[in-house]
Amino acid sequence: MTPPVPGACGRFVDAALRLWRGLPAALRWAGVAAAMAFLWWSSSRSPTPSPYDPVRAYLGNAAHFVAYFGLGLAAWLALPAATPARRLGAFAWGLAVAYGVVDEWHQSTVPGRTPSAVDLVTDAFGAAFAVWFVRARLAGGPFDWRTGAALALAGAASAALATFGPG
């Protein structure tokens, strides 16, 4: 395990997390609702026909990791700070994954879009990365880079599977 990132970047991230945590609960939950609304809007858009570009396809699948990192982070930060870190993490991850299920179902109703279990796995890794990150940065937990790297690599691999895998 390594210590948290020193320097201006680490201090900025820590200050931003604490600032968000200090907002009224209604504003913090509005962040969760805004993340969900953005995801709903994104999955409501039918894809425009274009030649297949594997890089663009991969980045589109990898965006699931980033989006659900944001949702998991927002969910963690919306809960009261007095909540034990383990419960915060479980709730944030569970809420993000449950919304991922809803989002994949929603995509099944949009012309040109299809639901994907692999996308849901990528969502889950993104939310897990958020829980790891915020727990280490805000809750003072261990900042084990190996865990973060493993989650990021698993998310990248699931995005690759969604892009290049069978089917």
Coordinates of N, CA and C in Angstrom, one line a residue:
M1 N 0.8 -1.2 0.0 CA 0.0 0.0 0.0 C 0.9 1.2 0.0
T2 N 0.4 2.2 -0.7 CA 1.2 3.4 -0.8 C 0.4 4.6 -0.2
P3 N 1.1 5.6 0.2 CA 0.3 6.8 0.8 C -0.5 7.5 -0.3
P4 N -1.4 8.3 0.1 CA -2.2 9.1 -0.9 C -1.3 9.9 -1.7
V5 N -1.8 10.3 -2.9 CA -1.0 11.2 -3.8 C -0.7 12.5 -3.1
P6 N 0.6 12.8 -3.0 CA 0.9 14.1 -2.4 C 0.8 15.2 -3.4
G7 N 1.0 16.4 -3.0 CA 1.1 17.5 -3.9 C -0.2 18.2 -4.1
A8 N -0.1 19.2 -5.0 CA -1.3 20.1 -5.3 C -2.5 19.3 -5.8
C9 N -2.3 18.3 -6.7 CA -3.4 17.6 -7.3 C -4.1 16.8 -6.2
G10 N -3.4 16.1 -5.3 CA -4.1 15.4 -4.2 C -4.8 16.3 -3.3
R11 N -4.2 17.4 -3.0 CA -4.9 18.4 -2.1 C -6.1 19.0 -2.8
F12 N -6.1 19.2 -4.1 CA -7.2 19.7 -4.8 C -8.4 18.7 -4.8
V13 N -8.1 17.5 -5.1 CA -9.1 16.4 -5.1 C -9.7 16.3 -3.7
D14 N -8.9 16.3 -2.6 CA -9.4 16.1 -1.3 C -10.3 17.3 -0.9
A15 N -9.9 18.6 -1.3 CA -10.7 19.8 -1.0 C -12.0 19.7 -1.8
A16 N -12.0 19.3 -3.0 CA -13.2 19.2 -3.8 C -14.2 18.2 -3.2
L17 N -13.7 17.1 -2.8 CA -14.5 16.1 -2.2 C -15.2 16.6 -0.9
R18 N -14.3 17.2 -0.1 CA -14.9 17.8 1.2 C -15.9 18.9 0.9
L19 N -15.6 19.7 -0.1 CA -16.5 20.8 -0.4 C -17.9 20.2 -0.8
W20 N -17.9 19.2 -1.7 CA -19.1 18.6 -2.2 C -19.8 18.0 -1.0
R21 N -19.1 17.3 -0.1 CA -19.7 16.7 1.1 C -20.3 17.7 2.0
G22 N -19.8 18.9 2.0 CA -20.4 20.0 2.9 C -21.6 20.6 2.3
L23 N -22.0 20.3 1.1 CA -23.3 20.9 0.5 C -24.5 20.3 1.2
P24 N -25.6 21.0 1.2 CA -26.8 20.5 1.7 C -27.2 19.1 1.0
A25 N -27.8 18.2 1.8 CA -28.1 16.9 1.2 C -28.9 17.0 -0.1
A26 N -29.9 17.9 -0.1 CA -30.7 18.0 -1.3 C -29.8 18.3 -2.6
L27 N -28.8 19.1 -2.4 CA -27.9 19.4 -3.6 C -27.1 18.2 -3.9
R28 N -26.6 17.5 -2.9 CA -25.9 16.3 -3.2 C -26.7 15.2 -3.9
W29 N -28.0 15.1 -3.5 CA -28.8 14.1 -4.2 C -29.2 14.6 -5.6
A30 N -29.2 15.9 -5.8 CA -29.5 16.5 -7.1 C -28.3 16.1 -8.0
G31 N -27.1 15.9 -7.5 CA -26.0 15.4 -8.3 C -26.2 14.0 -8.8
V32 N -26.8 13.2 -7.9 CA -27.1 11.8 -8.2 C -28.2 11.8 -9.3
A33 N -29.2 12.6 -9.1 CA -30.3 12.7 -10.1 C -29.8 13.2 -11.4
A34 N -28.9 14.2 -11.4 CA -28.3 14.7 -12.7 C -27.5 13.7 -13.4
A35 N -26.7 12.9 -12.7 CA -26.0 11.8 -13.3 C -26.9 10.8 -13.9
M36 N -28.0 10.4 -13.2 CA -28.9 9.5 -13.8 C -29.6 10.1 -15.0
A37 N -30.0 11.3 -15.0 CA -30.7 12.0 -16.1 C -29.7 12.0 -17.3
F38 N -28.5 12.3 -17.1 CA -27.5 12.3 -18.2 C -27.4 10.9 -18.8
L39 N -27.3 9.9 -18.0 CA -27.2 8.6 -18.5 C -28.5 8.2 -19.3
W40 N -29.6 8.5 -18.8 CA -30.9 8.3 -19.5 C -30.9 8.9 -20.8
W41 N -30.5 10.2 -20.8 CA -30.5 11.0 -22.1 C -29.5 10.3 -23.1
S42 N -28.3 10.0 -22.6 CA -27.3 9.3 -23.4 C -27.8 8.0 -24.1
S43 N -28.5 7.2 -23.3 CA -29.0 6.0 -23.8 C -30.3 6.1 -24.6
S44 N -30.9 7.3 -24.6 CA -32.1 7.5 -25.4 C -31.7 7.9 -26.9
R45 N -30.5 8.1 -27.1 CA -30.1 8.6 -28.5 C -29.8 7.4 -29.3
S46 N -30.5 7.3 -30.5 CA -30.2 6.3 -31.5 C -28.9 6.6 -32.1
P47 N -28.1 5.5 -32.3 CA -26.8 5.8 -33.0 C -26.9 6.2 -34.4
T48 N -26.1 7.1 -34.9 CA -26.1 7.5 -36.3 C -25.3 6.6 -37.1
P49 N -25.7 6.2 -38.3 CA -25.0 5.3 -39.1 C -23.6 5.9 -39.5
S50 N -22.6 5.1 -39.3 CA -21.2 5.5 -39.7 C -20.4 4.3 -39.9
P51 N -19.3 4.4 -40.6 CA -18.4 3.3 -40.8 C -17.8 2.8 -39.5
Y52 N -17.6 1.5 -39.3 CA -17.1 1.0 -38.1 C -15.7 1.5 -37.8
D53 N -15.5 2.1 -36.7 CA -14.2 2.5 -36.2 C -13.9 1.9 -34.9
P54 N -13.0 0.9 -34.8 CA -12.8 0.2 -33.6 C -12.4 1.0 -32.4
V55 N -11.6 2.1 -32.6 CA -11.2 3.0 -31.5 C -12.4 3.7 -31.0
R56 N -13.2 4.2 -31.9 CA -14.4 4.9 -31.4 C -15.4 4.0 -30.7
A57 N -15.5 2.8 -31.2 CA -16.4 1.8 -30.6 C -15.8 1.5 -29.2
Y58 N -14.5 1.3 -29.0 CA -13.9 1.0 -27.7 C -14.2 2.1 -26.8
L59 N -13.9 3.3 -27.2 CA -14.1 4.5 -26.3 C -15.5 4.6 -25.9
G60 N -16.5 4.3 -26.8 CA -17.9 4.4 -26.4 C -18.2 3.3 -25.3
N61 N -17.6 2.2 -25.4 CA -17.9 1.1 -24.4 C -17.1 1.5 -23.1
A62 N -15.9 2.1 -23.2 CA -15.2 2.5 -22.0 C -15.9 3.6 -21.3
A63 N -16.7 4.4 -22.0 CA -17.4 5.5 -21.4 C -18.3 5.0 -20.3
H64 N -18.8 3.8 -20.4 CA -19.6 3.2 -19.3 C -18.8 3.2 -18.0
F65 N -17.5 2.9 -18.0 CA -16.7 2.9 -16.8 C -16.7 4.3 -16.2
V66 N -16.4 5.3 -17.0 CA -16.3 6.7 -16.6 C -17.7 7.2 -16.0
A67 N -18.7 6.9 -16.8 CA -20.1 7.4 -16.4 C -20.5 6.8 -15.0
Y68 N -20.3 5.5 -14.8 CA -20.7 4.8 -13.6 C -19.7 5.1 -12.5
F69 N -18.5 5.5 -12.8 CA -17.6 6.1 -11.8 C -18.3 7.3 -11.2
G70 N -18.7 8.2 -12.1 CA -19.4 9.4 -11.7 C -20.6 9.2 -10.8
L71 N -21.4 8.2 -11.3 CA -22.7 7.9 -10.5 C -22.3 7.3 -9.2
G72 N -21.4 6.4 -9.1 CA -21.0 5.8 -7.8 C -20.4 6.9 -6.9
L73 N -19.6 7.8 -7.4 CA -19.0 8.8 -6.6 C -20.1 9.7 -6.1
A74 N -21.0 10.1 -7.0 CA -22.1 11.0 -6.5 C -23.0 10.3 -5.5
A75 N -23.3 9.1 -5.6 CA -24.1 8.3 -4.6 C -23.4 8.3 -3.3
W76 N -22.1 8.0 -3.3 CA -21.3 8.0 -2.0 C -21.4 9.3 -1.3
L77 N -21.1 10.4 -2.1 CA -21.1 11.7 -1.5 C -22.4 12.3 -1.1
A78 N -23.5 11.6 -1.6 CA -24.9 12.1 -1.2 C -25.3 11.6 0.1
L79 N -24.7 10.6 0.6 CA -25.1 10.0 1.9 C -24.4 10.8 3.1
P80 N -25.1 10.7 4.2 CA -24.5 11.4 5.4 C -23.1 10.9 5.7
A81 N -22.2 11.8 6.0 CA -20.8 11.5 6.3 C -20.7 10.5 7.5
A82 N -21.7 10.6 8.4 CA -21.6 9.7 9.6 C -21.8 8.2 9.3
T83 N -22.3 7.9 8.1 CA -22.5 6.5 7.7 C -21.2 5.8 7.6
P84 N -21.1 4.6 8.2 CA -19.9 3.8 8.1 C -19.4 3.6 6.6
A85 N -18.1 3.7 6.4 CA -17.6 3.7 5.0 C -18.0 2.4 4.3
R86 N -18.1 1.3 5.0 CA -18.5 0.0 4.3 C -19.9 0.1 3.8
R87 N -20.8 0.7 4.6 CA -22.2 0.9 4.2 C -22.3 1.9 3.0
L88 N -21.5 3.0 3.1 CA -21.5 3.9 2.0 C -21.1 3.3 0.7
G89 N -20.0 2.5 0.8 CA -19.5 1.9 -0.5 C -20.5 0.9 -1.0
A90 N -21.1 0.1 -0.1 CA -22.1 -0.9 -0.6 C -23.3 -0.2 -1.2
F91 N -23.8 0.8 -0.6 CA -25.0 1.5 -1.1 C -24.6 2.2 -2.5
A92 N -23.5 2.9 -2.5 CA -23.1 3.6 -3.8 C -23.0 2.6 -4.9
W93 N -22.3 1.5 -4.7 CA -22.1 0.5 -5.7 C -23.4 -0.1 -6.1
G94 N -24.2 -0.5 -5.1 CA -25.5 -1.1 -5.4 C -26.4 -0.2 -6.2
L95 N -26.5 1.1 -5.8 CA -27.3 2.0 -6.5 C -26.9 2.2 -8.0
A96 N -25.6 2.3 -8.2 CA -25.0 2.5 -9.5 C -25.3 1.2 -10.4
V97 N -25.1 0.0 -9.8 CA -25.4 -1.2 -10.6 C -26.9 -1.4 -10.9
A98 N -27.7 -1.1 -9.9 CA -29.1 -1.2 -10.1 C -29.6 -0.2 -11.2
Y99 N -29.0 1.0 -11.2 CA -29.4 1.9 -12.3 C -28.8 1.4 -13.6
G100 N -27.7 0.8 -13.6 CA -27.1 0.2 -14.8 C -28.1 -0.8 -15.4
V101 N -28.7 -1.6 -14.5 CA -29.7 -2.6 -15.0 C -30.9 -1.8 -15.7
V102 N -31.4 -0.8 -15.0 CA -32.5 0.0 -15.6 C -32.0 0.6 -16.9
D103 N -30.8 1.1 -17.0 CA -30.3 1.8 -18.2 C -30.2 0.8 -19.3
E104 N -29.7 -0.5 -19.0 CA -29.7 -1.5 -20.1 C -31.1 -1.9 -20.6
W105 N -32.0 -2.0 -19.7 CA -33.4 -2.2 -20.1 C -33.9 -1.1 -20.9
H106 N -33.6 0.1 -20.5 CA -34.1 1.3 -21.3 C -33.5 1.3 -22.7
Q107 N -32.3 0.9 -22.8 CA -31.6 0.8 -24.2 C -32.4 -0.2 -25.1
S108 N -33.0 -1.2 -24.5 CA -33.7 -2.2 -25.3 C -34.9 -1.6 -26.0
T109 N -35.3 -0.4 -25.5 CA -36.5 0.2 -26.1 C -36.1 1.3 -27.1
V110 N -34.9 1.5 -27.3 CA -34.4 2.6 -28.2 C -34.0 2.0 -29.5
P111 N -34.5 2.4 -30.6 CA -34.1 1.9 -31.9 C -32.6 2.0 -32.2
G112 N -32.0 0.9 -32.6 CA -30.6 0.9 -32.9 C -29.7 0.6 -31.7
R113 N -30.3 0.5 -30.5 CA -29.5 0.2 -29.3 C -29.9 -1.2 -28.8
T114 N -29.0 -1.8 -28.1 CA -29.3 -3.2 -27.5 C -28.7 -3.2 -26.1
P115 N -29.4 -3.9 -25.2 CA -28.9 -4.1 -23.9 C -27.7 -5.1 -23.9
S116 N -26.8 -4.9 -23.0 CA -25.6 -5.7 -22.9 C -25.2 -6.1 -21.5
A117 N -25.1 -7.3 -21.2 CA -24.6 -7.7 -19.9 C -23.1 -7.3 -19.7
V118 N -22.3 -7.3 -20.8 CA -20.9 -6.8 -20.6 C -20.9 -5.4 -20.3
D119 N -21.8 -4.6 -20.9 CA -21.8 -3.1 -20.5 C -22.1 -3.0 -19.0
L120 N -23.0 -3.8 -18.5 CA -23.4 -3.8 -17.1 C -22.2 -4.1 -16.2
V121 N -21.4 -5.1 -16.7 CA -20.1 -5.4 -15.9 C -19.2 -4.2 -15.9
T122 N -19.1 -3.5 -17.1 CA -18.2 -2.3 -17.1 C -18.7 -1.3 -16.2
D123 N -20.1 -1.1 -16.2 CA -20.7 -0.1 -15.2 C -20.3 -0.5 -13.8
A124 N -20.4 -1.8 -13.5 CA -20.1 -2.2 -12.1 C -18.6 -2.0 -11.7
F125 N -17.7 -2.2 -12.7 CA -16.3 -1.9 -12.4 C -16.1 -0.4 -12.2
G126 N -16.8 0.4 -13.0 CA -16.6 1.9 -12.8 C -17.1 2.3 -11.4
A127 N -18.3 1.8 -11.0 CA -18.8 2.1 -9.7 C -17.9 1.6 -8.6
A128 N -17.3 0.4 -8.8 CA -16.4 -0.1 -7.8 C -15.1 0.8 -7.7
F129 N -14.6 1.2 -8.8 CA -13.5 2.1 -8.8 C -13.8 3.4 -8.1
A130 N -15.0 3.9 -8.2 CA -15.4 5.1 -7.5 C -15.4 4.9 -6.0
V131 N -15.9 3.7 -5.6 CA -15.9 3.4 -4.2 C -14.5 3.3 -3.6
W132 N -13.7 2.6 -4.4 CA -12.3 2.5 -3.9 C -11.6 3.8 -3.8
F133 N -11.8 4.7 -4.8 CA -11.2 6.0 -4.9 C -11.6 6.9 -3.7
V134 N -12.9 7.0 -3.6 CA -13.4 8.0 -2.6 C -13.2 7.5 -1.2
R135 N -13.3 6.2 -1.0 CA -13.0 5.6 0.3 C -11.6 5.9 0.7
A136 N -10.7 5.8 -0.2 CA -9.3 6.0 0.1 C -9.0 7.5 0.3
R137 N -9.6 8.4 -0.5 CA -9.3 9.8 -0.5 C -10.0 10.5 0.6
L138 N -11.3 10.2 0.9 CA -12.1 10.9 1.8 C -12.3 10.3 3.1
A139 N -12.4 9.0 3.2 CA -12.6 8.3 4.4 C -11.3 7.9 5.1
G140 N -10.2 8.2 4.5 CA -8.9 7.9 5.1 C -8.5 6.4 5.1
G141 N -9.2 5.7 4.2 CA -8.8 4.3 4.1 C -7.5 4.1 3.4
P142 N -7.0 2.8 3.3 CA -5.8 2.6 2.7 C -5.8 2.9 1.2
F143 N -4.8 3.5 0.7 CA -4.8 3.9 -0.8 C -3.9 2.8 -1.5
D144 N -4.5 1.7 -1.7 CA -3.8 0.6 -2.3 C -3.9 0.7 -3.9
W145 N -2.8 1.2 -4.5 CA -2.9 1.4 -6.0 C -3.1 0.1 -6.7
R146 N -2.7 -1.0 -6.1 CA -2.9 -2.3 -6.8 C -4.4 -2.6 -7.0
T147 N -5.2 -2.3 -6.0 CA -6.6 -2.5 -6.1 C -7.2 -1.6 -7.2
G148 N -6.9 -0.3 -7.2 CA -7.4 0.6 -8.2 C -6.9 0.2 -9.6
A149 N -5.7 -0.2 -9.7 CA -5.2 -0.6 -11.0 C -6.0 -1.9 -11.5
A150 N -6.2 -2.8 -10.6 CA -6.9 -4.0 -11.0 C -8.4 -3.7 -11.4
L151 N -9.0 -2.8 -10.7 CA -10.4 -2.4 -11.1 C -10.4 -1.7 -12.4
A152 N -9.4 -0.8 -12.6 CA -9.3 0.0 -13.9 C -9.0 -1.0 -15.1
L153 N -8.1 -2.0 -14.9 CA -7.8 -2.9 -15.9 C -9.0 -3.8 -16.2
A154 N -9.7 -4.2 -15.2 CA -10.9 -5.1 -15.4 C -12.0 -4.3 -16.1
G155 N -12.1 -3.0 -15.9 CA -13.0 -2.2 -16.6 C -12.6 -2.0 -18.1
A156 N -11.3 -1.8 -18.3 CA -10.8 -1.7 -19.7 C -11.0 -3.1 -20.4
A157 N -10.8 -4.2 -19.7 CA -11.0 -5.5 -20.3 C -12.5 -5.7 -20.7
S158 N -13.4 -5.3 -19.8 CA -14.8 -5.6 -20.1 C -15.2 -4.7 -21.2
A159 N -14.7 -3.4 -21.3 CA -15.0 -2.6 -22.5 C -14.5 -3.2 -23.8
A160 N -13.3 -3.8 -23.7 CA -12.7 -4.5 -24.9 C -13.6 -5.7 -25.3
L161 N -14.1 -6.4 -24.3 CA -14.9 -7.6 -24.6 C -16.2 -7.1 -25.2
A162 N -16.8 -6.0 -24.8 CA -18.0 -5.4 -25.4 C -17.7 -5.0 -26.8
T163 N -16.5 -4.5 -27.1 CA -16.2 -4.0 -28.4 C -15.8 -5.1 -29.4
F164 N -14.9 -6.0 -28.9 CA -14.3 -7.0 -29.8 C -14.7 -8.4 -29.6
G165 N -15.5 -8.6 -28.5 CA -15.9 -10.0 -28.1 C -16.9 -10.6 -29.1
P166 N -17.2 -11.9 -28.9 CA -18.2 -12.6 -29.7 C -19.5 -11.9 -29.6
G167 N -20.2 -11.9 -30.7 CA -21.6 -11.4 -30.8 C -21.6 -10.0 -31.1

